[in-house]
């Protein structure tokens, strides 16, 4: 008789790998330059485009939402194609829940407004200096962003594996 742990291990590993590749492709290949530049814009910290257009809070929210939609769609494609080729059974409710966990947390993390969720977390845990590090080939905010995304994708993979 298989234990619940044994029956979840392989689907969890496959789901995590598929979510991770979808995330990397969605973040670094699919995300538009506009979204990457504008998703953290606020009226207090606007972003100026190459054409001189100034983007504030509303544009930042729209850019982040668009990015998270394409990001989630890329993860969905990776999951569906990968599951088909691996013979992994994905239940629609769990798939929707996993994509919602990944996409909604991605939005909260990627908005990166000054004093936003990630910066508040960094400051509260004594990692504020690392968060602001952008020197010596390092970008602390980017590293912390990735770490939190990976943690959220782990939760999403666990949802898919059950």
PDB file of C-alpha atoms in Angstrom:
ATOM      1  CA  UNK A   1       0.000   0.000   0.000  1.00  0.00           C
ATOM      2  CA  UNK A   2       1.330   3.440  -0.968  1.00  0.00           C
ATOM      3  CA  UNK A   3       1.448   6.150   1.627  1.00  0.00           C
ATOM      4  CA  UNK A   4       0.091   9.628   0.921  1.00  0.00           C
ATOM      5  CA  UNK A   5       3.662  10.931   1.046  1.00  0.00           C
ATOM      6  CA  UNK A   6       4.867   8.441  -1.572  1.00  0.00           C
ATOM      7  CA  UNK A   7       1.995   9.228  -3.927  1.00  0.00           C
ATOM      8  CA  UNK A   8       2.597  13.003  -3.682  1.00  0.00           C
ATOM      9  CA  UNK A   9       6.379  13.134  -4.015  1.00  0.00           C
ATOM     10  CA  UNK A  10       6.738  12.722  -7.784  1.00  0.00           C
ATOM     11  CA  UNK A  11       3.748  14.947  -8.690  1.00  0.00           C
ATOM     12  CA  UNK A  12       5.068  17.618  -6.306  1.00  0.00           C
ATOM     13  CA  UNK A  13       8.542  17.521  -7.864  1.00  0.00           C
ATOM     14  CA  UNK A  14       7.128  17.632 -11.396  1.00  0.00           C
ATOM     15  CA  UNK A  15       4.683  20.433 -10.553  1.00  0.00           C
ATOM     16  CA  UNK A  16       7.420  22.493  -8.897  1.00  0.00           C
ATOM     17  CA  UNK A  17       9.783  22.065 -11.838  1.00  0.00           C
ATOM     18  CA  UNK A  18       7.059  23.020 -14.306  1.00  0.00           C
ATOM     19  CA  UNK A  19       5.982  26.039 -12.243  1.00  0.00           C
ATOM     20  CA  UNK A  20       9.623  27.130 -11.937  1.00  0.00           C
ATOM     21  CA  UNK A  21      10.364  26.931 -15.662  1.00  0.00           C
ATOM     22  CA  UNK A  22       7.096  28.725 -16.429  1.00  0.00           C
ATOM     23  CA  UNK A  23       8.027  31.432 -13.927  1.00  0.00           C
ATOM     24  CA  UNK A  24      11.504  31.935 -15.341  1.00  0.00           C
ATOM     25  CA  UNK A  25      10.227  32.105 -18.914  1.00  0.00           C
ATOM     26  CA  UNK A  26       7.334  34.367 -17.868  1.00  0.00           C
ATOM     27  CA  UNK A  27       9.600  36.729 -15.927  1.00  0.00           C
ATOM     28  CA  UNK A  28      12.593  36.914 -18.258  1.00  0.00           C
ATOM     29  CA  UNK A  29      11.399  36.088 -21.769  1.00  0.00           C
ATOM     30  CA  UNK A  30       7.667  36.894 -21.938  1.00  0.00           C
ATOM     31  CA  UNK A  31       7.474  40.006 -19.718  1.00  0.00           C
ATOM     32  CA  UNK A  32       7.539  43.148 -21.847  1.00  0.00           C
ATOM     33  CA  UNK A  33      10.096  45.884 -21.285  1.00  0.00           C
ATOM     34  CA  UNK A  34       7.232  48.270 -20.497  1.00  0.00           C
ATOM     35  CA  UNK A  35       5.902  46.016 -17.740  1.00  0.00           C
ATOM     36  CA  UNK A  36       9.369  45.391 -16.314  1.00  0.00           C
ATOM     37  CA  UNK A  37      10.081  49.121 -16.105  1.00  0.00           C
ATOM     38  CA  UNK A  38       6.648  50.355 -15.064  1.00  0.00           C
ATOM     39  CA  UNK A  39       5.190  47.709 -12.704  1.00  0.00           C
ATOM     40  CA  UNK A  40       6.558  49.431  -9.598  1.00  0.00           C
ATOM     41  CA  UNK A  41       5.610  52.991 -10.604  1.00  0.00           C
ATOM     42  CA  UNK A  42       3.656  55.197  -8.201  1.00  0.00           C
ATOM     43  CA  UNK A  43       2.592  58.818  -8.270  1.00  0.00           C
ATOM     44  CA  UNK A  44       5.217  59.485  -5.572  1.00  0.00           C
ATOM     45  CA  UNK A  45       7.892  57.527  -7.487  1.00  0.00           C
ATOM     46  CA  UNK A  46       6.924  57.760 -11.166  1.00  0.00           C
ATOM     47  CA  UNK A  47       8.728  56.081 -14.041  1.00  0.00           C
ATOM     48  CA  UNK A  48       9.621  58.053 -17.157  1.00  0.00           C
ATOM     49  CA  UNK A  49       9.548  56.107 -20.431  1.00  0.00           C
ATOM     50  CA  UNK A  50      12.061  56.604 -23.235  1.00  0.00           C
ATOM     51  CA  UNK A  51       9.529  58.823 -25.054  1.00  0.00           C
ATOM     52  CA  UNK A  52       9.218  61.098 -21.996  1.00  0.00           C
ATOM     53  CA  UNK A  53       5.828  59.750 -20.865  1.00  0.00           C
ATOM     54  CA  UNK A  54       5.559  59.760 -17.086  1.00  0.00           C
ATOM     55  CA  UNK A  55       3.841  56.741 -15.526  1.00  0.00           C
ATOM     56  CA  UNK A  56       2.399  56.825 -12.023  1.00  0.00           C
ATOM     57  CA  UNK A  57       0.364  54.537  -9.766  1.00  0.00           C
ATOM     58  CA  UNK A  58      -2.407  53.640 -12.222  1.00  0.00           C
ATOM     59  CA  UNK A  59       0.070  52.709 -14.960  1.00  0.00           C
ATOM     60  CA  UNK A  60       2.178  50.775 -12.448  1.00  0.00           C
ATOM     61  CA  UNK A  61      -0.803  48.735 -11.316  1.00  0.00           C
ATOM     62  CA  UNK A  62      -1.860  48.026 -14.919  1.00  0.00           C
ATOM     63  CA  UNK A  63       1.684  47.046 -15.939  1.00  0.00           C
ATOM     64  CA  UNK A  64       2.053  44.727 -12.940  1.00  0.00           C
ATOM     65  CA  UNK A  65      -1.379  43.158 -13.579  1.00  0.00           C
ATOM     66  CA  UNK A  66      -0.537  42.596 -17.261  1.00  0.00           C
ATOM     67  CA  UNK A  67       2.807  41.064 -16.305  1.00  0.00           C
ATOM     68  CA  UNK A  68       1.148  38.750 -13.768  1.00  0.00           C
ATOM     69  CA  UNK A  69      -1.443  37.665 -16.352  1.00  0.00           C
ATOM     70  CA  UNK A  70       1.230  36.752 -18.913  1.00  0.00           C
ATOM     71  CA  UNK A  71       3.345  35.192 -16.147  1.00  0.00           C
ATOM     72  CA  UNK A  72       0.426  33.034 -14.971  1.00  0.00           C
ATOM     73  CA  UNK A  73      -0.474  32.107 -18.547  1.00  0.00           C
ATOM     74  CA  UNK A  74       3.115  31.026 -19.146  1.00  0.00           C
ATOM     75  CA  UNK A  75       3.065  28.917 -15.976  1.00  0.00           C
ATOM     76  CA  UNK A  76      -0.275  27.414 -17.048  1.00  0.00           C
ATOM     77  CA  UNK A  77       1.165  26.501 -20.442  1.00  0.00           C
ATOM     78  CA  UNK A  78       4.235  24.935 -18.834  1.00  0.00           C
ATOM     79  CA  UNK A  79       2.057  22.965 -16.419  1.00  0.00           C
ATOM     80  CA  UNK A  80      -0.400  21.764 -19.054  1.00  0.00           C
ATOM     81  CA  UNK A  81       2.221  20.825 -21.644  1.00  0.00           C
ATOM     82  CA  UNK A  82       4.546  19.301 -19.068  1.00  0.00           C
ATOM     83  CA  UNK A  83       1.768  17.376 -17.339  1.00  0.00           C
ATOM     84  CA  UNK A  84       0.626  15.969 -20.666  1.00  0.00           C
ATOM     85  CA  UNK A  85       4.099  14.782 -21.581  1.00  0.00           C
ATOM     86  CA  UNK A  86       4.759  13.367 -18.092  1.00  0.00           C
ATOM     87  CA  UNK A  87       1.366  11.778 -17.620  1.00  0.00           C
ATOM     88  CA  UNK A  88       0.697  13.989 -14.585  1.00  0.00           C
ATOM     89  CA  UNK A  89      -2.990  14.370 -13.734  1.00  0.00           C
ATOM     90  CA  UNK A  90      -3.932  17.943 -12.909  1.00  0.00           C
ATOM     91  CA  UNK A  91      -7.352  18.625 -11.428  1.00  0.00           C
ATOM     92  CA  UNK A  92      -8.887  21.908 -12.657  1.00  0.00           C
ATOM     93  CA  UNK A  93      -9.650  23.243  -9.167  1.00  0.00           C
ATOM     94  CA  UNK A  94      -6.143  22.571  -7.924  1.00  0.00           C
ATOM     95  CA  UNK A  95      -4.648  24.014 -11.112  1.00  0.00           C
ATOM     96  CA  UNK A  96      -6.706  27.200 -10.674  1.00  0.00           C
ATOM     97  CA  UNK A  97      -5.744  27.432  -6.986  1.00  0.00           C
ATOM     98  CA  UNK A  98      -2.038  26.901  -7.691  1.00  0.00           C
ATOM     99  CA  UNK A  99      -2.006  29.526 -10.467  1.00  0.00           C
ATOM    100  CA  UNK A 100      -3.918  31.957  -8.235  1.00  0.00           C
ATOM    101  CA  UNK A 101      -1.401  31.465  -5.411  1.00  0.00           C
ATOM    102  CA  UNK A 102       1.512  32.043  -7.768  1.00  0.00           C
ATOM    103  CA  UNK A 103      -0.031  34.912  -9.747  1.00  0.00           C
ATOM    104  CA  UNK A 104      -1.525  36.888  -6.862  1.00  0.00           C
ATOM    105  CA  UNK A 105       1.572  36.629  -4.683  1.00  0.00           C
ATOM    106  CA  UNK A 106       3.639  37.566  -7.733  1.00  0.00           C
ATOM    107  CA  UNK A 107       1.618  40.773  -8.062  1.00  0.00           C
ATOM    108  CA  UNK A 108       2.037  41.632  -4.372  1.00  0.00           C
ATOM    109  CA  UNK A 109       5.789  41.047  -4.557  1.00  0.00           C
ATOM    110  CA  UNK A 110       6.440  42.638  -7.966  1.00  0.00           C
ATOM    111  CA  UNK A 111       4.620  45.922  -7.323  1.00  0.00           C
ATOM    112  CA  UNK A 112       7.726  46.839  -5.312  1.00  0.00           C
ATOM    113  CA  UNK A 113       6.418  50.267  -4.505  1.00  0.00           C
ATOM    114  CA  UNK A 114       8.599  52.197  -2.070  1.00  0.00           C
ATOM    115  CA  UNK A 115       7.725  50.748   1.309  1.00  0.00           C
ATOM    116  CA  UNK A 116       6.005  47.824  -0.404  1.00  0.00           C
ATOM    117  CA  UNK A 117       5.595  44.279   0.856  1.00  0.00           C
ATOM    118  CA  UNK A 118       9.087  43.067  -0.035  1.00  0.00           C
ATOM    119  CA  UNK A 119      10.832  46.162   1.333  1.00  0.00           C
ATOM    120  CA  UNK A 120       8.804  46.046   4.573  1.00  0.00           C
ATOM    121  CA  UNK A 121       9.691  42.350   4.954  1.00  0.00           C
ATOM    122  CA  UNK A 122      13.387  43.108   4.379  1.00  0.00           C
ATOM    123  CA  UNK A 123      13.391  45.955   6.883  1.00  0.00           C
ATOM    124  CA  UNK A 124      11.462  43.941   9.502  1.00  0.00           C
ATOM    125  CA  UNK A 125      13.877  41.006   9.261  1.00  0.00           C
ATOM    126  CA  UNK A 126      17.055  43.104   9.358  1.00  0.00           C
ATOM    127  CA  UNK A 127      17.743  42.594   5.645  1.00  0.00           C
ATOM    128  CA  UNK A 128      17.032  46.162   4.542  1.00  0.00           C
ATOM    129  CA  UNK A 129      20.656  46.838   3.584  1.00  0.00           C
ATOM    130  CA  UNK A 130      20.746  43.669   1.470  1.00  0.00           C
ATOM    131  CA  UNK A 131      17.427  44.637  -0.149  1.00  0.00           C
ATOM    132  CA  UNK A 132      18.925  47.991  -1.196  1.00  0.00           C
ATOM    133  CA  UNK A 133      22.230  46.463  -2.345  1.00  0.00           C
ATOM    134  CA  UNK A 134      22.885  47.123  -6.025  1.00  0.00           C
ATOM    135  CA  UNK A 135      26.652  46.785  -6.286  1.00  0.00           C
ATOM    136  CA  UNK A 136      29.414  44.214  -6.745  1.00  0.00           C
ATOM    137  CA  UNK A 137      27.340  42.330  -9.334  1.00  0.00           C
ATOM    138  CA  UNK A 138      24.507  41.853  -6.831  1.00  0.00           C
ATOM    139  CA  UNK A 139      20.986  43.173  -6.595  1.00  0.00           C
ATOM    140  CA  UNK A 140      19.532  42.323  -3.210  1.00  0.00           C
ATOM    141  CA  UNK A 141      15.928  43.205  -4.081  1.00  0.00           C
ATOM    142  CA  UNK A 142      16.054  40.926  -7.129  1.00  0.00           C
ATOM    143  CA  UNK A 143      17.517  38.043  -5.087  1.00  0.00           C
ATOM    144  CA  UNK A 144      14.926  38.439  -2.328  1.00  0.00           C
ATOM    145  CA  UNK A 145      12.164  38.739  -4.951  1.00  0.00           C
ATOM    146  CA  UNK A 146      13.247  35.422  -6.469  1.00  0.00           C
ATOM    147  CA  UNK A 147      13.473  33.680  -3.117  1.00  0.00           C
ATOM    148  CA  UNK A 148       9.943  34.674  -2.138  1.00  0.00           C
ATOM    149  CA  UNK A 149       8.594  33.689  -5.570  1.00  0.00           C
ATOM    150  CA  UNK A 150      10.223  30.259  -5.183  1.00  0.00           C
ATOM    151  CA  UNK A 151       8.609  29.832  -1.769  1.00  0.00           C
ATOM    152  CA  UNK A 152       5.170  30.724  -3.162  1.00  0.00           C
ATOM    153  CA  UNK A 153       5.669  28.322  -6.084  1.00  0.00           C
ATOM    154  CA  UNK A 154       6.518  25.581  -3.574  1.00  0.00           C
ATOM    155  CA  UNK A 155       3.144  26.145  -1.901  1.00  0.00           C
ATOM    156  CA  UNK A 156       1.457  26.121  -5.327  1.00  0.00           C
ATOM    157  CA  UNK A 157       3.214  22.845  -6.237  1.00  0.00           C
ATOM    158  CA  UNK A 158       2.045  21.301  -2.965  1.00  0.00           C
ATOM    159  CA  UNK A 159      -1.538  22.272  -3.856  1.00  0.00           C
ATOM    160  CA  UNK A 160      -1.136  20.613  -7.257  1.00  0.00           C
ATOM    161  CA  UNK A 161       0.365  17.420  -5.787  1.00  0.00           C
ATOM    162  CA  UNK A 162      -2.555  16.686  -3.432  1.00  0.00           C
TER     163      UNK A 162
END
